[in-house]
mmCIF file of C-alpha atoms in Angstrom:
data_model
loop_
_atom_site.group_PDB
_atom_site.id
_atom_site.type_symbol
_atom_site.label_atom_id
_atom_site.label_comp_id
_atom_site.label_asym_id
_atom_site.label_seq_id
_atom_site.Cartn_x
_atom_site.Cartn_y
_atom_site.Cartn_z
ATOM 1 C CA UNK M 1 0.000 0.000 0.000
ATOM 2 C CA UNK M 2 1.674 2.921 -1.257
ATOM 3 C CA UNK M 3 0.691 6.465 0.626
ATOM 4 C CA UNK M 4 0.033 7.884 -3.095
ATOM 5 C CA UNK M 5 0.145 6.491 -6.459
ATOM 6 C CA UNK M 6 1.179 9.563 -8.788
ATOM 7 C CA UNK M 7 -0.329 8.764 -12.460
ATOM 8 C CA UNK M 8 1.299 11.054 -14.956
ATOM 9 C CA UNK M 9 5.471 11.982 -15.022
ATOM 10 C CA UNK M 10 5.223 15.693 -16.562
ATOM 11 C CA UNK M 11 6.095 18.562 -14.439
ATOM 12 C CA UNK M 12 3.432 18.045 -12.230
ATOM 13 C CA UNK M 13 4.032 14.784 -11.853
ATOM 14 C CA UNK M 14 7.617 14.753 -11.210
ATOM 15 C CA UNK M 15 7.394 17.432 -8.543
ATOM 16 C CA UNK M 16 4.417 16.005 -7.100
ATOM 17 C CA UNK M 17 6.618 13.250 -6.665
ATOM 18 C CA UNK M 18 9.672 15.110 -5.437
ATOM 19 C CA UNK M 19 7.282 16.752 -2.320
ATOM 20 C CA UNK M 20 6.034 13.515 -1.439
ATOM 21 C CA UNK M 21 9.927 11.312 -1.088
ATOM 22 C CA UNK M 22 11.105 14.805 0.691
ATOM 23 C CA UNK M 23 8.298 14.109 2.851
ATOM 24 C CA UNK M 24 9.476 10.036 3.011
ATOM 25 C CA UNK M 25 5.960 9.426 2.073
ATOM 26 C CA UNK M 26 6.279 6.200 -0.107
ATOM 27 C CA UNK M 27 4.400 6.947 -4.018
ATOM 28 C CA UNK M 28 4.851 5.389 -6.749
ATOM 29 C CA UNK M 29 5.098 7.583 -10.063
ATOM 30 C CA UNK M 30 3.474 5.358 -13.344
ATOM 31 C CA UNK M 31 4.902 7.013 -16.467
ATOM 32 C CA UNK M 32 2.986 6.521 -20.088
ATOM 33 C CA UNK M 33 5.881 8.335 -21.630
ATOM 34 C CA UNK M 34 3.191 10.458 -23.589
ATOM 35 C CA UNK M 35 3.426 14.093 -22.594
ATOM 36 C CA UNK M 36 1.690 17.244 -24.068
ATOM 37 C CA UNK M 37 5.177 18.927 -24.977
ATOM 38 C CA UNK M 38 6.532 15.667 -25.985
ATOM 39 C CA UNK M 39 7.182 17.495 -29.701
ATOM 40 C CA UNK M 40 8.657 20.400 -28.530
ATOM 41 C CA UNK M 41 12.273 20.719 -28.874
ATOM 42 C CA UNK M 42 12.651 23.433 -26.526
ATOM 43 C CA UNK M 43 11.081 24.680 -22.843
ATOM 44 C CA UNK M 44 10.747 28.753 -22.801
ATOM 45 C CA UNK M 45 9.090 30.786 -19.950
ATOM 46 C CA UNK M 46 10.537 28.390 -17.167
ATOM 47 C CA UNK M 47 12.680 30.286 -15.074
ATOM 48 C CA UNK M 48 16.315 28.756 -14.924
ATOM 49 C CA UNK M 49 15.404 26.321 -17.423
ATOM 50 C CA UNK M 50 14.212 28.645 -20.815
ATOM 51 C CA UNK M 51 15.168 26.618 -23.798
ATOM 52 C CA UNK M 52 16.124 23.304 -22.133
ATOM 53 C CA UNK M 53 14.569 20.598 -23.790
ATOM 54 C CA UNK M 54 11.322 18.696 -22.259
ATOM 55 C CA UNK M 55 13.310 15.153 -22.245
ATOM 56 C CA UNK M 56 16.683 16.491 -20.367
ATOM 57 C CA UNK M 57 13.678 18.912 -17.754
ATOM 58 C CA UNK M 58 12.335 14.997 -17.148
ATOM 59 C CA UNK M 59 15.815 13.080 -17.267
ATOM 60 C CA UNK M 60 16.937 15.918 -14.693
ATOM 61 C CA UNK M 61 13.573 15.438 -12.402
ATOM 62 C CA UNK M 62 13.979 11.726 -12.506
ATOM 63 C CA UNK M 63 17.773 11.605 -11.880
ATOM 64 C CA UNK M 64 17.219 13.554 -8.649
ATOM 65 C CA UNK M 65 14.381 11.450 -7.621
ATOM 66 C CA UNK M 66 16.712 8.577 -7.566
ATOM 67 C CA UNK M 67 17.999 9.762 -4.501
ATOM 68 C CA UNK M 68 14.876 9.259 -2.819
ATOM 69 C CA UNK M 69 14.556 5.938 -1.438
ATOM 70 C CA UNK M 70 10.346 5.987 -0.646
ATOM 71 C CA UNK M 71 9.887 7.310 -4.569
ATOM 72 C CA UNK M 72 9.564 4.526 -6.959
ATOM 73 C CA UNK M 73 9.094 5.161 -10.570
ATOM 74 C CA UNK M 74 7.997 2.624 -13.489
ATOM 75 C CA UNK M 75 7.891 3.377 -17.169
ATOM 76 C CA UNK M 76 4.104 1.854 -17.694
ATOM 77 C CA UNK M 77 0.653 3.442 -18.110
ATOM 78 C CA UNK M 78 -2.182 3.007 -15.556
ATOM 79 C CA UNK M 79 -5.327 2.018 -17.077
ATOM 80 C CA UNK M 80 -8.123 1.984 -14.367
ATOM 81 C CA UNK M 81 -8.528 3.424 -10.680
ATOM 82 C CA UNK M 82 -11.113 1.937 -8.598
ATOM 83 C CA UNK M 83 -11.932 2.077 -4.607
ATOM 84 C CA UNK M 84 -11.936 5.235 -2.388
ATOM 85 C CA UNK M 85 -9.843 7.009 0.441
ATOM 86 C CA UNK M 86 -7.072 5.213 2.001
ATOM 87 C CA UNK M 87 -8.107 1.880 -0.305
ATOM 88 C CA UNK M 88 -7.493 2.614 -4.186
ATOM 89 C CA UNK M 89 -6.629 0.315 -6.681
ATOM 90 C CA UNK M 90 -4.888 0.893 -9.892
ATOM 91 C CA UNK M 91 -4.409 -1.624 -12.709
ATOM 92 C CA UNK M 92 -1.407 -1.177 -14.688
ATOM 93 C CA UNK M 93 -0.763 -1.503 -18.424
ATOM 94 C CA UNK M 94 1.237 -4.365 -17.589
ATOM 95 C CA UNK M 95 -1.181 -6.371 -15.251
ATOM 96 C CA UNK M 96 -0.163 -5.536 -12.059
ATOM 97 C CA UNK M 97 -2.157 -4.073 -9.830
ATOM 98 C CA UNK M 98 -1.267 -1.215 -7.312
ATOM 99 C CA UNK M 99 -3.023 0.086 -3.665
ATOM 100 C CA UNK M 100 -2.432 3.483 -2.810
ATOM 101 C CA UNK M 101 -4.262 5.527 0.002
ATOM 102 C CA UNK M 102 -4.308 8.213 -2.212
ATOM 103 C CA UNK M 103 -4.208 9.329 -5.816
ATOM 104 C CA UNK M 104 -2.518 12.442 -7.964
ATOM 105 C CA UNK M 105 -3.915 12.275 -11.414
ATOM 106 C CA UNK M 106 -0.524 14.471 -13.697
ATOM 107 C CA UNK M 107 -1.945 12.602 -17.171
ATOM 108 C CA UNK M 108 -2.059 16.352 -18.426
ATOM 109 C CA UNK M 109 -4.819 17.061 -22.031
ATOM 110 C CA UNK M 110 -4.089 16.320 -25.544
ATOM 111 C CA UNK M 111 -4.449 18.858 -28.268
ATOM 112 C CA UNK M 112 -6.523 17.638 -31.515
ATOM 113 C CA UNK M 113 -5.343 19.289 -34.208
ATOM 114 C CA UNK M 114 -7.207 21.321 -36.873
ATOM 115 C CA UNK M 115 -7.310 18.949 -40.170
ATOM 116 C CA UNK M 116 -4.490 20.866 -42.008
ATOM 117 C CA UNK M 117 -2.613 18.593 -44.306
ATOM 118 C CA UNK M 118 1.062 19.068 -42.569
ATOM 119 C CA UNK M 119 -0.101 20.477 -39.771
ATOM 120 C CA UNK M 120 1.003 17.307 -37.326
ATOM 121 C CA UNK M 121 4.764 17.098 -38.603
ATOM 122 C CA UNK M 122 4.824 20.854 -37.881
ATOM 123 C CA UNK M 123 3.217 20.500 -34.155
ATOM 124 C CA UNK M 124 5.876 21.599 -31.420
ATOM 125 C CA UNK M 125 8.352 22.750 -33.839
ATOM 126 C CA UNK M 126 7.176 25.288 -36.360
ATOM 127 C CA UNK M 127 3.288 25.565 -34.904
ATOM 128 C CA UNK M 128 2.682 26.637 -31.685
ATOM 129 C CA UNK M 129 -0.595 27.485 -29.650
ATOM 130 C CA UNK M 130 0.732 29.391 -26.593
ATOM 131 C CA UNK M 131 2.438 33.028 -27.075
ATOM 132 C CA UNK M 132 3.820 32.916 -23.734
ATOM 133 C CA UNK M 133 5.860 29.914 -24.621
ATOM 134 C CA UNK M 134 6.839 30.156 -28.338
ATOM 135 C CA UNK M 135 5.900 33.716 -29.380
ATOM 136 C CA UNK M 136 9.189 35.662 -28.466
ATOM 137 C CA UNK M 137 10.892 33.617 -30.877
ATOM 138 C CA UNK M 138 9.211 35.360 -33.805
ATOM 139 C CA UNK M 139 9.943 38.821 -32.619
ATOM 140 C CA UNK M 140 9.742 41.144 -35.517
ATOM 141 C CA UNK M 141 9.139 38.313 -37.965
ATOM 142 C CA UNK M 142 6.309 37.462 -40.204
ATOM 143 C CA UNK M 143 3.745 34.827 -38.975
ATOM 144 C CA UNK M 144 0.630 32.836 -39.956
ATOM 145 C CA UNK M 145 -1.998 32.075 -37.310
ATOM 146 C CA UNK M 146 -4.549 28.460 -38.680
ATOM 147 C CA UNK M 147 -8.309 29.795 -38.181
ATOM 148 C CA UNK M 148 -9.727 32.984 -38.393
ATOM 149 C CA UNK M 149 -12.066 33.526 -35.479
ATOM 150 C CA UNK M 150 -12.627 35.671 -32.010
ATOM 151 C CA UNK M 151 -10.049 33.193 -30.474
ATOM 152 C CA UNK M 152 -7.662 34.193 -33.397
ATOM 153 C CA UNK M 153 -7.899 37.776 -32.835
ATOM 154 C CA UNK M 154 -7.790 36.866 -28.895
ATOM 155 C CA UNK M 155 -4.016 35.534 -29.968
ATOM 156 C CA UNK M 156 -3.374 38.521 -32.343
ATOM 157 C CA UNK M 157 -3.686 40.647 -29.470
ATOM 158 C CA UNK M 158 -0.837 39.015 -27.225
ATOM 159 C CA UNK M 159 1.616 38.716 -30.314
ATOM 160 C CA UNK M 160 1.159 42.542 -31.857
ATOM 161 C CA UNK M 161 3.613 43.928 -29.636
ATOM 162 C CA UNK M 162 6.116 40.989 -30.535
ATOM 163 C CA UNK M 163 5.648 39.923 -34.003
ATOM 164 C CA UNK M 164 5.759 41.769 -37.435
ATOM 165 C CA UNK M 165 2.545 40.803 -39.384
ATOM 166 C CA UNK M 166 0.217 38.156 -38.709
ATOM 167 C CA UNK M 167 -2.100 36.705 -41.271
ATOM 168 C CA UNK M 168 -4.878 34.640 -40.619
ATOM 169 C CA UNK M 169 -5.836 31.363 -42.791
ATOM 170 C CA UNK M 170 -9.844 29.893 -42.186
ATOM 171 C CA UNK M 171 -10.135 26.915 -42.237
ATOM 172 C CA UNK M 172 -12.858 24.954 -43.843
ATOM 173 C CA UNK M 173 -15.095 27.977 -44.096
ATOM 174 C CA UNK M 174 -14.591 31.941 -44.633
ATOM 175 C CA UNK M 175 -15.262 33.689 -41.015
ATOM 176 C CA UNK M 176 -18.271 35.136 -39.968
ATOM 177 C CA UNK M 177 -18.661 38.669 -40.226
ATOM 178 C CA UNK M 178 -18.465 39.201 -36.533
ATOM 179 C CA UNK M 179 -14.959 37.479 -36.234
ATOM 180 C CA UNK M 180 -13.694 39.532 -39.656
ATOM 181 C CA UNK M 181 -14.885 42.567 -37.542
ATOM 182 C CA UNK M 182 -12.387 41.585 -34.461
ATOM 183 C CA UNK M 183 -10.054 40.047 -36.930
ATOM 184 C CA UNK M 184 -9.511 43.442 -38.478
ATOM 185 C CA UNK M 185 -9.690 45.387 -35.391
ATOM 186 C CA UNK M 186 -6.931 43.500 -33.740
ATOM 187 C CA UNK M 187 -5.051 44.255 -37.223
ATOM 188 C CA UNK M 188 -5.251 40.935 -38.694
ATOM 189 C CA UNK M 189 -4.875 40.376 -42.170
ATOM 190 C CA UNK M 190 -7.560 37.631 -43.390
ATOM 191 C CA UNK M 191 -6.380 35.466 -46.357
ATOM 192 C CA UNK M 192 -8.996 35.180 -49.156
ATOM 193 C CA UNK M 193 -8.075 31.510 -49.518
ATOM 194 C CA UNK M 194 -9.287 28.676 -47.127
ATOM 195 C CA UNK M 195 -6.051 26.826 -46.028
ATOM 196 C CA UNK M 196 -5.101 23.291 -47.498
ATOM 197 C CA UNK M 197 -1.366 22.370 -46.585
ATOM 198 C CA UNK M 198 1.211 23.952 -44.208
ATOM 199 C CA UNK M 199 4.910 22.370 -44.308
ATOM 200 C CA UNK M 200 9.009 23.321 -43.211
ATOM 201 C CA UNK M 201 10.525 25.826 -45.787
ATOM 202 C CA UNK M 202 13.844 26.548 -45.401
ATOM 203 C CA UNK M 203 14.313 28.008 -41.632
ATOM 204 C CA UNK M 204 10.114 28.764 -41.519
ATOM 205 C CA UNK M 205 7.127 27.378 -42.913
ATOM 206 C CA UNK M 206 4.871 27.270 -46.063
ATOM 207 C CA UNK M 207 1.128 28.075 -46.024
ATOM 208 C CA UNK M 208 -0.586 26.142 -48.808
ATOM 209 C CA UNK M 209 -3.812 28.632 -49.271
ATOM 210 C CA UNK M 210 -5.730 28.364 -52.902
ATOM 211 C CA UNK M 211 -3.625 28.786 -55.681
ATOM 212 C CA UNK M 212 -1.317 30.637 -53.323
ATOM 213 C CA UNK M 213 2.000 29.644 -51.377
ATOM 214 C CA UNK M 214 3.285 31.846 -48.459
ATOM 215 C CA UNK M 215 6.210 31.731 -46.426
ATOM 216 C CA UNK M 216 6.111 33.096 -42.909
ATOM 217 C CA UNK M 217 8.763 32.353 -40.320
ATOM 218 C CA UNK M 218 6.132 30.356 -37.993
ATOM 219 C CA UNK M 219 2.696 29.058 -37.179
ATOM 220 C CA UNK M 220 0.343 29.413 -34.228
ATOM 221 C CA UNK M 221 -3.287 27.465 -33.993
ATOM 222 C CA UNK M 222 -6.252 29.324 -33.114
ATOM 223 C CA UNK M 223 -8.265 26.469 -33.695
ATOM 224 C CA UNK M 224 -8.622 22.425 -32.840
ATOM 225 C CA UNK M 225 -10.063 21.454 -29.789
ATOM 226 C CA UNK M 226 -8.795 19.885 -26.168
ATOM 227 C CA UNK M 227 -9.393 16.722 -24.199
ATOM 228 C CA UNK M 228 -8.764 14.865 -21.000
ATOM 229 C CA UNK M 229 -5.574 12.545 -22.081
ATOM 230 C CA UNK M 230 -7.032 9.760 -19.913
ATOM 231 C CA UNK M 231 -9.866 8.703 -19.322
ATOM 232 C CA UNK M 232 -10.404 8.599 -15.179
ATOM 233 C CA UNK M 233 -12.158 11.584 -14.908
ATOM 234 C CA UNK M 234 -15.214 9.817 -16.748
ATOM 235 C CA UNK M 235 -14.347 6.809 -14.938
ATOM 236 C CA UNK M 236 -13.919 8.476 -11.625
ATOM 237 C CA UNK M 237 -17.224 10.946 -12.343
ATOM 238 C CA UNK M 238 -15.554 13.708 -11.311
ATOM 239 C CA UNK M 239 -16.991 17.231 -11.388
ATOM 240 C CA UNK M 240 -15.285 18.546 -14.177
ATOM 241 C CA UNK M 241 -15.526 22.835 -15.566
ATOM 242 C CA UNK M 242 -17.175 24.217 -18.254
ATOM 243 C CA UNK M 243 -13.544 24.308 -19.848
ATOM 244 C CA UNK M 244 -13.691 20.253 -19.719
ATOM 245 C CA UNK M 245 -10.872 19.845 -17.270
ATOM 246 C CA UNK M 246 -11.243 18.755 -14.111
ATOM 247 C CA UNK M 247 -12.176 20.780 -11.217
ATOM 248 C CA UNK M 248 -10.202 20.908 -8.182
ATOM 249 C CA UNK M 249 -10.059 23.252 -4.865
ATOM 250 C CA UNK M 250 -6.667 25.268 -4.063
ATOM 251 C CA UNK M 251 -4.894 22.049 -3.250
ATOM 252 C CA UNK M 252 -6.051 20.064 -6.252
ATOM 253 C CA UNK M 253 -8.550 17.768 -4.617
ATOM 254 C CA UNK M 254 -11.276 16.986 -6.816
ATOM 255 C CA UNK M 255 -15.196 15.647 -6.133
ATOM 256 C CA UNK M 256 -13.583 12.387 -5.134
ATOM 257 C CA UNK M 257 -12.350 12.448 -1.683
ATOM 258 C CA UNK M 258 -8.737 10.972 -1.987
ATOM 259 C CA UNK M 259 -8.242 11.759 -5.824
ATOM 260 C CA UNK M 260 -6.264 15.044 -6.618
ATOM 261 C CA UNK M 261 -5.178 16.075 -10.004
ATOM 262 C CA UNK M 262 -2.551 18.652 -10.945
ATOM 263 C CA UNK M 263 -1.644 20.170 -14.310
ATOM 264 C CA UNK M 264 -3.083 21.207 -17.261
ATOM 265 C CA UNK M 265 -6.198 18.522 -17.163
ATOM 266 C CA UNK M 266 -7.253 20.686 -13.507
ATOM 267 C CA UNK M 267 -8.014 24.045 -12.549
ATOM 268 C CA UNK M 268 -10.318 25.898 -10.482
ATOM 269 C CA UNK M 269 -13.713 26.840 -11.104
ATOM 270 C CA UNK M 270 -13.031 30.410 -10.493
ATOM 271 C CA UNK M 271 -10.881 30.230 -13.129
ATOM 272 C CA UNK M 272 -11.678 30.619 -17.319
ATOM 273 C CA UNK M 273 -9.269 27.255 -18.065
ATOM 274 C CA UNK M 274 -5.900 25.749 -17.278
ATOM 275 C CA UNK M 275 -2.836 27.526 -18.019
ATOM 276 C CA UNK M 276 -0.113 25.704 -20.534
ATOM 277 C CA UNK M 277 2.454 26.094 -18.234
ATOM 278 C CA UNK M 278 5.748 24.251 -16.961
ATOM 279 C CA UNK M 279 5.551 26.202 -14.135
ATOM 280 C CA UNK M 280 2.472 26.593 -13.141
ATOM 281 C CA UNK M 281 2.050 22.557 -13.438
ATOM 282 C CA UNK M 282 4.826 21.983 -11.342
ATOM 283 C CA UNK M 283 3.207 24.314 -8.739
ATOM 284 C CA UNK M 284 -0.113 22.417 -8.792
ATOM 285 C CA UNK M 285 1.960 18.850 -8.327
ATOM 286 C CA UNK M 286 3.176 20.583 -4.983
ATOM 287 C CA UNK M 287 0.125 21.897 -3.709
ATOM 288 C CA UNK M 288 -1.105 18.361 -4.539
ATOM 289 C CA UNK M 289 1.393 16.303 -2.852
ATOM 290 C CA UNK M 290 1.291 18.914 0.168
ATOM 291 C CA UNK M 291 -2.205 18.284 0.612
ATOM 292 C CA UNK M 292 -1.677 14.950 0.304
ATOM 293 C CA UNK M 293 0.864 14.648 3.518
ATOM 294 C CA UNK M 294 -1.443 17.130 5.477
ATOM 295 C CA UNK M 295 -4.057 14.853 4.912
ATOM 296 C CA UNK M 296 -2.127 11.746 5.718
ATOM 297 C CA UNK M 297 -0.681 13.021 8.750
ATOM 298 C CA UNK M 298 -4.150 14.288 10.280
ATOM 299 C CA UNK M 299 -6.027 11.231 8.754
ATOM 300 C CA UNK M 300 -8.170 13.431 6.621
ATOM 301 C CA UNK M 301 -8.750 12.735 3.072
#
């Protein structure tokens, strides 16, 4: 009987994990090896790590976990959580079965793409969805955002003081006049053209659009959708937000008394979604595992 079973080995994972053997509280970490940033080459807006690459952040994180002796750590995907407080099981991708008194779900969302012919090869690299992360890179360069909406001009708005221009390519169908309205008030440039193909060209990218081709230096989506990576919050019937994560309190306890999720599948209610951030993940993972050890040690869930 492990005192947590930590499903997930992103950031929020990891340091969930790191709290919890400082603590010499015995958890086991269960790592899928399938992470949201798994195609980016590079970390940015992570403060003594900008630019270091998500494999050595998790090689790093694991390496020092090592030297905890109640962490354990196992390369293997969990595949279904049943019981309650101080009594969970969790089946493993390799048929073993776990206890734990308590959970952390760290499984973090997956992004489905817009269908852009290109688009996936591209995804981490050359295409990007957060500005906070990827836009500096671009400063004073040409860029292309896929989808022409609100949400696009919503994206405009945090690039214009970094970028040069930004175009935006529909896709499937030409924008409503409401969205061409904020579109061109956030000083958007719409291309005529629905987009068909993106792909690498040279040091940038090329934008497939009609009978046009045009090279920009990147890509950001403004469109596709995002989902629970796993599926134990529809196992688990948690309470989940109107953003389709999961909802959690200021320590990341969810509905389920005993099951706490940190990351980018969790937030708040009082807040409008979950923030792609290394940081900020990592921070939820130790608010987690903290209330995890406060609830141990005062034998309340």
């Amino acid at each position: 009987m492990y005192d947590a079973i930590v499903i997930g080995a992103g950031p929020a994972g990891l340091q969930a994990a790191l709290t919890l053997g400082r603590m010499h509280r015995s958890a086991l970490v269960l790592d899928s090896g399938q992470y949201r940033n798994g195609p980016v080459e590079h970390m940015h807006n992570v403060v003594a790590a900008d630019g270091t690459a998500p494999s050595a952040f998790r090689a790093t994180a694991r390496a020092q976990l090592d030297e905890y002796a109640t962490v354990e750590l196992r390369d293997v995907a969990a595949e279904r959580i049943d019981g309650a407080v101080d009594d969970f099981t969790v089946r493993l991708a390799d048929g073993a079965t776990e206890h734990a008194r308590r959970v952390i779900l760290a499984t973090g969302i997956a992004d489905d793409l817009p269908d852009v012919r290109g688009l996936d090869e591209l995804w981490g690299r050359r295409a990007f969805a957060c500005p906070f992360c990827d836009g500096h890179e671009y400063a004073g360069r040409d860029i292309g955002v896929l989808g022409a909406s609100a949400r696009t001009a919503h994206l405009a708005s945090l690039l214009a003081p970094i970028v040069g221009s930004i175009t935006a390519f529909p896709i499937g169908e030409q924008p409503a006049d409401e969205d061409r309205a904020a579109l061109d008030a956030a000083g958007v440039r719409i291309h005529p053209a629905l987009v068909e193909a993106v792909e690498t060209e040279g040091e940038g990218v090329r934008v497939t659009a009609g009978d046009e081709k045009v090279d920009l230096a990147g890509l950001f989506v403004a469109a596709g959708t995002m989902r629970q990576r796993a599926p134990f919050a529809d196992d688990l019937g948690l309470q989940m937000t109107a953003s389709g994560a999961i909802e959690t309190d200021d320590f990341g306890q969810t509905s389920m008394p005993g099951v706490l999720a940190a990351g980018d599948l969790a937030h708040r209610a009082s807040l409008p979604g979950a923030m792609a951030s290394v940081i900020q993940a990592a921070a939820a993972g130790q608010m987690a595992a903290v209330w995890v050890v406060q609830g141990l040690a005062t034998h309340a869930a």
